[in-house]
Tab-separated table of C-alpha atoms and ligand atoms in Angstrom:
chain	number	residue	atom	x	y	z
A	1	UNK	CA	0.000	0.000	0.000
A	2	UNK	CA	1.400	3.792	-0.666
A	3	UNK	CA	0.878	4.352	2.877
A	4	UNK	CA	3.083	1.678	4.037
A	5	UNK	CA	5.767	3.027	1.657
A	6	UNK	CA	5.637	6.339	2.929
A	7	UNK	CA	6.311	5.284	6.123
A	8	UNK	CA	8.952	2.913	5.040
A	9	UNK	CA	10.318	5.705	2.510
A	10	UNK	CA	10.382	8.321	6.031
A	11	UNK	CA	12.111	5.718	8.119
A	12	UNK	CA	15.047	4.684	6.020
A	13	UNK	CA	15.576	8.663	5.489
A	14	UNK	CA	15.497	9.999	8.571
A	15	UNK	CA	12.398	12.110	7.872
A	16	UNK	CA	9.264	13.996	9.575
A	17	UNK	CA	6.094	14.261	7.945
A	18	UNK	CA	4.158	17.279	9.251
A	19	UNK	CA	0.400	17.802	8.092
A	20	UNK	CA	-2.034	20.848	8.647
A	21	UNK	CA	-4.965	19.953	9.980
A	22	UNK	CA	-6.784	21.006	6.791
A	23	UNK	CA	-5.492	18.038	4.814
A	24	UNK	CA	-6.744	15.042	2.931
A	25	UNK	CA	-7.658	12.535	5.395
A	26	UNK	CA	-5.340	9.727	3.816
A	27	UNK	CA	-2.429	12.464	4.505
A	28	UNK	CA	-3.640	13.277	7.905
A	29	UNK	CA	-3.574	9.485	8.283
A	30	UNK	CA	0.342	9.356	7.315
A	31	UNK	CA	1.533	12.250	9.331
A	32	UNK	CA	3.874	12.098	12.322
A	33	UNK	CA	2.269	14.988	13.602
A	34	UNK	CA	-0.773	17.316	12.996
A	35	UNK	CA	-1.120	20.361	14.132
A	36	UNK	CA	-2.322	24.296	13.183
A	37	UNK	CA	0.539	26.372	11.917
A	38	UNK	CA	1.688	27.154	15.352
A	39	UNK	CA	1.912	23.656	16.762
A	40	UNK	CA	3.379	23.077	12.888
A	41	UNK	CA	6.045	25.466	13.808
A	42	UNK	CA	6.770	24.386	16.836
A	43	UNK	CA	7.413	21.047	15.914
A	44	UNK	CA	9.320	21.990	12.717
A	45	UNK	CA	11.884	23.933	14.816
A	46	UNK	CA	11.414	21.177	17.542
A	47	UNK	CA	12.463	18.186	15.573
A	48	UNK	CA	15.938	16.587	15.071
A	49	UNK	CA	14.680	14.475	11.552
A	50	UNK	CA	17.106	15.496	8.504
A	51	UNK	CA	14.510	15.890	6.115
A	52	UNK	CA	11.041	17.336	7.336
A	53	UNK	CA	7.985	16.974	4.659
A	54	UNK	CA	5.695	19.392	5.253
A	55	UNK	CA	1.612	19.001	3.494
A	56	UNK	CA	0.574	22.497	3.924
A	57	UNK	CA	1.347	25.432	1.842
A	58	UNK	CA	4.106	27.475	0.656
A	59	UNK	CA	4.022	29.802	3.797
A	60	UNK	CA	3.463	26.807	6.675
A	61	UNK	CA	6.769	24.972	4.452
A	62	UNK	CA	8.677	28.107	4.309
A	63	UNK	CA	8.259	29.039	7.974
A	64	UNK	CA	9.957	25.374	8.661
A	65	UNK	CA	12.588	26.257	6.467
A	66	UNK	CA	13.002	29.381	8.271
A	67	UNK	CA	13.202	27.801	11.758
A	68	UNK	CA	15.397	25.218	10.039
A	69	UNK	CA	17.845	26.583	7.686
A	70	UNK	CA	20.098	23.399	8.295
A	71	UNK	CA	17.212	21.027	7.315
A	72	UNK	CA	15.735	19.898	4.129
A	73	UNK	CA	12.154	20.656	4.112
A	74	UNK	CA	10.770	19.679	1.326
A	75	UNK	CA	6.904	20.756	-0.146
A	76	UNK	CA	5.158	18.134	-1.924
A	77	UNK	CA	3.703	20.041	-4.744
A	78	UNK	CA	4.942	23.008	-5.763
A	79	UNK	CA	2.023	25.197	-6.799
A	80	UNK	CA	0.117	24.744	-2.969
A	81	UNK	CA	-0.293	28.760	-2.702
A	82	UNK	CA	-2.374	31.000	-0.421
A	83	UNK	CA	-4.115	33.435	-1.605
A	84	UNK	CA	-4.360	35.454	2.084
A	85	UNK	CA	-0.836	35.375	2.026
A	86	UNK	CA	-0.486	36.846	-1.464
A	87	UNK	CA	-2.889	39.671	-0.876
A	88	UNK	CA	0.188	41.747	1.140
A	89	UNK	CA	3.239	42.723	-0.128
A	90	UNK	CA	6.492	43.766	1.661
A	91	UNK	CA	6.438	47.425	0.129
A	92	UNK	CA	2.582	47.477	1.624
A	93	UNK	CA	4.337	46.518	5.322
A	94	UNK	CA	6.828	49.218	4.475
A	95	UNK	CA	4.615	51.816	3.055
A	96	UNK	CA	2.066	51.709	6.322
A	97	UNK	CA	4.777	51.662	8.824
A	98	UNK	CA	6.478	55.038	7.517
A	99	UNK	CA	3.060	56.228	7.755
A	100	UNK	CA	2.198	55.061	11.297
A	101	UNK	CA	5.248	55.708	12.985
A	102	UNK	CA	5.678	54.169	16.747
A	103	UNK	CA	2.913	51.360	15.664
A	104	UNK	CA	4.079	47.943	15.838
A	105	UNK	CA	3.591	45.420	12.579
A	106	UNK	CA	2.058	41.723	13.406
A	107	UNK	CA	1.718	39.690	10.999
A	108	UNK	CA	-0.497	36.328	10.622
A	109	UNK	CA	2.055	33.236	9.817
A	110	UNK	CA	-0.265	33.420	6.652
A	111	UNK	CA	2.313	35.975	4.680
A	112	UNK	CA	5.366	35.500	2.668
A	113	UNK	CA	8.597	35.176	4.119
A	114	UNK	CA	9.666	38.636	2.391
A	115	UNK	CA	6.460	40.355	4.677
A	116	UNK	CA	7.148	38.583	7.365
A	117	UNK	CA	10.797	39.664	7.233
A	118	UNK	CA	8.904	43.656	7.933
A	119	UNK	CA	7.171	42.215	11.261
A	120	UNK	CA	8.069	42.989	14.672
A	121	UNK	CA	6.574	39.703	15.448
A	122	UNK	CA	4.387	36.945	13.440
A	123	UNK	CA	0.920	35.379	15.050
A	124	UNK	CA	-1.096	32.795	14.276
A	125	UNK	CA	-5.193	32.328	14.760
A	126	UNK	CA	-4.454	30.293	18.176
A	127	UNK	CA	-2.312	32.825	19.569
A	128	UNK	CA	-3.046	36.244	17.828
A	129	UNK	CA	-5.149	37.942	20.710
A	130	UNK	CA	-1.895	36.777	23.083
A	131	UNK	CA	0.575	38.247	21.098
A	132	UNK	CA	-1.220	41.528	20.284
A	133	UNK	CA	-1.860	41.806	24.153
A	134	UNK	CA	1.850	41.632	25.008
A	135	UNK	CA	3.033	44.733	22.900
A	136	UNK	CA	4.144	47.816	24.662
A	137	UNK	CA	2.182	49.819	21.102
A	138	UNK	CA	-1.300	51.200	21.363
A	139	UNK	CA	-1.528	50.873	17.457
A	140	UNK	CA	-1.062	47.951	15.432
A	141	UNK	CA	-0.501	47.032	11.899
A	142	UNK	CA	-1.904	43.801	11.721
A	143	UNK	CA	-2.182	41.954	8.645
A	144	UNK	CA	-2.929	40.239	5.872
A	145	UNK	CA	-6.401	39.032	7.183
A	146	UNK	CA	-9.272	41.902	8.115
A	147	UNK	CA	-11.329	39.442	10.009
A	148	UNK	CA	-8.972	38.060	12.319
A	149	UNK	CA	-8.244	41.918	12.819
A	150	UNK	CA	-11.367	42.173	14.238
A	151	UNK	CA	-11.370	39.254	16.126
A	152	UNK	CA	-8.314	40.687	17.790
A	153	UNK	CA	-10.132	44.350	17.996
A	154	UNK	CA	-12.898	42.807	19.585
A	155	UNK	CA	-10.759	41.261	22.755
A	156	UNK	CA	-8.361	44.233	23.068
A	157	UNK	CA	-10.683	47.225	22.834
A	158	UNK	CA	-7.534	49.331	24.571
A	159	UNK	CA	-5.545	48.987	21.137
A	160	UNK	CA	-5.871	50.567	17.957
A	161	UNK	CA	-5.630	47.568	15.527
A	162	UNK	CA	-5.412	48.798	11.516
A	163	UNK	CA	-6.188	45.802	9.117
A	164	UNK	CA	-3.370	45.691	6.249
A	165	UNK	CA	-4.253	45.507	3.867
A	166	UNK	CA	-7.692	47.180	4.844
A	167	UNK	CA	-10.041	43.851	3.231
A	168	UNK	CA	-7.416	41.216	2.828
A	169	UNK	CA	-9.382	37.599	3.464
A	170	UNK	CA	-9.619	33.706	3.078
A	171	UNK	CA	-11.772	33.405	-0.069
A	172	UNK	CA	-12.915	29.793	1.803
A	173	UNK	CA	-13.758	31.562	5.475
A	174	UNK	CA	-15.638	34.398	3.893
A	175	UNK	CA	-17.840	32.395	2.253
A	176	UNK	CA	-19.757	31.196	5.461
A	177	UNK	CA	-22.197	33.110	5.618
A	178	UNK	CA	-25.388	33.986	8.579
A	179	UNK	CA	-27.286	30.712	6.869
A	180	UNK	CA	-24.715	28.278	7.442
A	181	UNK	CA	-25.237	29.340	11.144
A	182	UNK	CA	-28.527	29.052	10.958
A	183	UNK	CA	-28.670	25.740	9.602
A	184	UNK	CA	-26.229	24.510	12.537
A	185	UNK	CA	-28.525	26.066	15.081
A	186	UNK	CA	-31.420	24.679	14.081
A	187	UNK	CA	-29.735	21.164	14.157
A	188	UNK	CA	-29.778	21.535	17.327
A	189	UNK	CA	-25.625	21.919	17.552
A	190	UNK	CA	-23.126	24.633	18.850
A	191	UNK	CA	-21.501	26.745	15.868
A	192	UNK	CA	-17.659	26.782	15.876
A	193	UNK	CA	-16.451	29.196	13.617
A	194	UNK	CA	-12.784	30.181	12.782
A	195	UNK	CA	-11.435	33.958	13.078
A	196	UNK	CA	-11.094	34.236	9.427
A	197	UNK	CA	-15.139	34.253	9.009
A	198	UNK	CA	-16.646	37.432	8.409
A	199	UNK	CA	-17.744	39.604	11.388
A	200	UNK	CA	-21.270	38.903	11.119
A	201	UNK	CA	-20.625	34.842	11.508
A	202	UNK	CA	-18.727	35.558	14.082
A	203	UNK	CA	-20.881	37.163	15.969
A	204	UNK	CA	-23.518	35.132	15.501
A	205	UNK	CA	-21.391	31.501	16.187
A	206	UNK	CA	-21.156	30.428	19.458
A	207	UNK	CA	-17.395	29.894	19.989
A	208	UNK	CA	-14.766	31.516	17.363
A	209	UNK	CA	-11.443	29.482	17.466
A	210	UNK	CA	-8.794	28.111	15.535
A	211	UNK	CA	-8.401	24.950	14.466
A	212	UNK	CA	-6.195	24.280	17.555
A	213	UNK	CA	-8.696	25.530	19.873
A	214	UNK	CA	-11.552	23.685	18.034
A	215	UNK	CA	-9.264	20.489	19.451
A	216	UNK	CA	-9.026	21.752	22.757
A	217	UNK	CA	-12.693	23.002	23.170
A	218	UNK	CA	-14.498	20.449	21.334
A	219	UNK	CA	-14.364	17.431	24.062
A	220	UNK	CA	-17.233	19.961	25.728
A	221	UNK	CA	-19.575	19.671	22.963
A	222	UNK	CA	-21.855	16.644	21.726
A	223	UNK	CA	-22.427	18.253	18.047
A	224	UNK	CA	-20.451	21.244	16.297
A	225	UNK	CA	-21.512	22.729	12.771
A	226	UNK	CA	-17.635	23.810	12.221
A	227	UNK	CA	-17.377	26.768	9.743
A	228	UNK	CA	-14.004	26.249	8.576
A	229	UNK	CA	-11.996	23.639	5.917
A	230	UNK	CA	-14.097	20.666	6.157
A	231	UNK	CA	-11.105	18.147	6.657
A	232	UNK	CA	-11.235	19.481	10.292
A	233	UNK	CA	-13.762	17.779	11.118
A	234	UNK	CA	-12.453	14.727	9.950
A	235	UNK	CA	-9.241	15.481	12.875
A	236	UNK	CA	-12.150	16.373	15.125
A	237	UNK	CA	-13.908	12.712	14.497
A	238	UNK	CA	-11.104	11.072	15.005
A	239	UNK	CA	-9.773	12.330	18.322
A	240	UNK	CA	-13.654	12.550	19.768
A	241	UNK	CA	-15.301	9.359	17.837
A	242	UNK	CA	-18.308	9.981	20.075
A	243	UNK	CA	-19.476	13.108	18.849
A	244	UNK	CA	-20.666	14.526	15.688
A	245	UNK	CA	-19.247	17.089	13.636
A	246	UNK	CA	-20.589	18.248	10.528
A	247	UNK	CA	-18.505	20.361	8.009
A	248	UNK	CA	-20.338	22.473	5.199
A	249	UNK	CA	-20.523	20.847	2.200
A	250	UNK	CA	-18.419	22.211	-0.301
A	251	UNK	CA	-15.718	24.045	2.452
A	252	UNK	CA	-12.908	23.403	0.931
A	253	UNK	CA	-9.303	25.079	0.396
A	254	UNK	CA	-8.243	24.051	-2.888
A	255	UNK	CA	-4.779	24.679	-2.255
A	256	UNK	CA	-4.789	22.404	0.756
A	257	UNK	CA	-6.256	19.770	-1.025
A	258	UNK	CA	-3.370	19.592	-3.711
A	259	UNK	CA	-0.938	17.576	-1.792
A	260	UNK	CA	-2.191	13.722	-2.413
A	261	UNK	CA	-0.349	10.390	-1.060
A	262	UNK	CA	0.867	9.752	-4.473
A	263	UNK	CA	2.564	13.733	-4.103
A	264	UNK	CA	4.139	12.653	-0.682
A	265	UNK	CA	5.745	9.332	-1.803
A	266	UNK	CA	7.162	10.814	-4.958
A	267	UNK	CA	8.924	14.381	-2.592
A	268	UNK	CA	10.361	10.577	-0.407
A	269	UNK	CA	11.466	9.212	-3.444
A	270	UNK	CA	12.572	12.289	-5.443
A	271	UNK	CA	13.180	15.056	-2.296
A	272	UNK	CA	11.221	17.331	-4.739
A	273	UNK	CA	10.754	19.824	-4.396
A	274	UNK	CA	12.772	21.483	-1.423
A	275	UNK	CA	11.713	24.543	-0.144
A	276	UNK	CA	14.439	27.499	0.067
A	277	UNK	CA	14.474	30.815	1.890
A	278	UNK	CA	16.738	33.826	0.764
A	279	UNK	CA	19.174	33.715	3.933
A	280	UNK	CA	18.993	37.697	4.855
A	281	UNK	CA	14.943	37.683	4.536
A	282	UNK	CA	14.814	34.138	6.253
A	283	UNK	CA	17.411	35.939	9.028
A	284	UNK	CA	14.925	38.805	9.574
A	285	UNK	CA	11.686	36.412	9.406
A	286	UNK	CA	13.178	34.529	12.173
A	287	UNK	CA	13.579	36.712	14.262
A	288	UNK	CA	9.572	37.650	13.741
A	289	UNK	CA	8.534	33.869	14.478
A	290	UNK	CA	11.159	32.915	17.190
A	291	UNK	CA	9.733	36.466	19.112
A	292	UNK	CA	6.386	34.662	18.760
A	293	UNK	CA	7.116	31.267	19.885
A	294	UNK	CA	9.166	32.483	23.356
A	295	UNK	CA	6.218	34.221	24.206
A	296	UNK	CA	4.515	31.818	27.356
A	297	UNK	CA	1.800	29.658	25.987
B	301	CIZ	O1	-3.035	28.873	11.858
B	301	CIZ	C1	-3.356	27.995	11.073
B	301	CIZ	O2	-2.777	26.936	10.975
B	301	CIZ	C2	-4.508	28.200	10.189
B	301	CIZ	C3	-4.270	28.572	8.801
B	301	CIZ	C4	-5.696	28.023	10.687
B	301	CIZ	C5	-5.885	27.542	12.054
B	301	CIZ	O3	-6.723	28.068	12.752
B	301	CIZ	O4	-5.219	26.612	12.470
């Protein structure tokens, strides 16, 4: 089976396979770890496996290289983009900083490495309240995503948080809409919905977490509606087998779902196609992430 040879493949290399929880089951299935893109991170910079193999996308891949620059990490398919990500650019960081002198610049792990080489510090969905909270700044540039910029707004009404770019979103998370809530409710289950939904789902959900705190929270719950990927609540099924967890059909990331076994045991076979960082801009992104994993957890 192509499972079995994946594992046998990561074995006799020395390898780590690290999966986001928005992945194809089968891959989830064939991971040494799962995780959000914190836990991700963590683990990348954690590990002491030669060759880490990362099912994500570019920006989850390049922050391992980052916090690895002695590793191979290696990205299964090439084109696994994000469009969040691409929506800022470095000259953007650079352009609103000069203009908002004294503010500090977060940015969501969902950037390039050449943003997140601008950032005071990085954050990710689980930790992005946290990390906002611990700056000495009033005002924040906080980017690329609007929503989670309100999400963070709405727990630290003391700071000034400006969105950067002013409407950069998920094109999946901003298509849940006040109906899909609906439709939970009246099945009778609790609404999880991710930080990346609009402000109106949000508000109307009855918890708003990350994927990492949908793990942690869920054990409480008999039935979710989750509004966010759908292969979460395949991770969700599997740790809690007694509940029930239903996705919405159709909520998927396409780029997530690029990466299939068949990808994985050909970047074993092949080590295609390694990821590389541009050692100045991975020098100056490191120093973003590393600030935001010390912080206490
Ligand atoms: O931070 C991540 O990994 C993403 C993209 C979502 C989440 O909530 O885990």
């Amino acid at each position: 089976m192509i499972a079995d040879e994946i594992r046998r493949l990561a074995a006799e290399q020395g390898a780590v396979i690290l999966a986001h929880n928005y992945e194809r089951p089968e891959v989830q299935d064939v991971a040494d770890f799962l995780g959000d893109s914190l836990e991700l991170a963590i683990r990348a910079k954690e590990t002491t496996a030669d060759v880490i193999v990362f099912c994500g996308v570019d920006f989850m891949a390049e922050t391992a290289k980052i916090l690895n620059p002695g590793r191979k990490v290696i990205l299964p398919v090439q084109d696994a983009t994000c469009p969040l990500a691409e929506a800022l650019t470095p000259e953007m960081v650079r352009e609103a900083r000069a203009s908002h002198p004294g503010a500090a610049v977060v940015l969501y792990v969902n950037s390039t490495a050449e943003c997140k080489a601008e950032a005071d510090i990085t954050c990710t969905s689980a930790n992005a309240v946290d990390v906002v909270r611990s700056l000495a700044e009033d005002v924040v540039l906080f980017g690329p995503d609007a929503n989670l910029a309100h999400f963070v707004q709405q727990h630290l009404p003391e700071k000034q948080i400006v969105p950067l770019p002013p409407e950069g979103h998920c094109p999946l998370h901003v298509r849940f809409s006040l109906a899909d809530v609906e439709a939970g409710h009246a099945r009778g289950d609790t609404v999880v919905c991710h930080p990346e939904c609009n402000p109106d789902v949000q508000a109307a959900s009855d918890l708003v977490a990350s994927t990492g705190g949908m793990v942690r929270e869920a054990p409480h719950h008999a039935a979710w509606t989750v509004l966010t990927e759908e292969a979460m609540t395949y991770r969700l099924s599997c740790l809690y087998p007694e509940a029930a967890f239903h996705p919405v059909e159709g909520a998927e990331c396409e780029d997530m779902k690029k990466i299939r076994l068949e990808d994985v045991l050909h970047a074993l076979r092949t080590g295609e196609y390694e990821v590389q960082v541009e050692a100045t801009i991975a020098a100056r992104a490191r120093h973003a992430i590393e600030r935001m994993i010390a912080l206490p957890r």
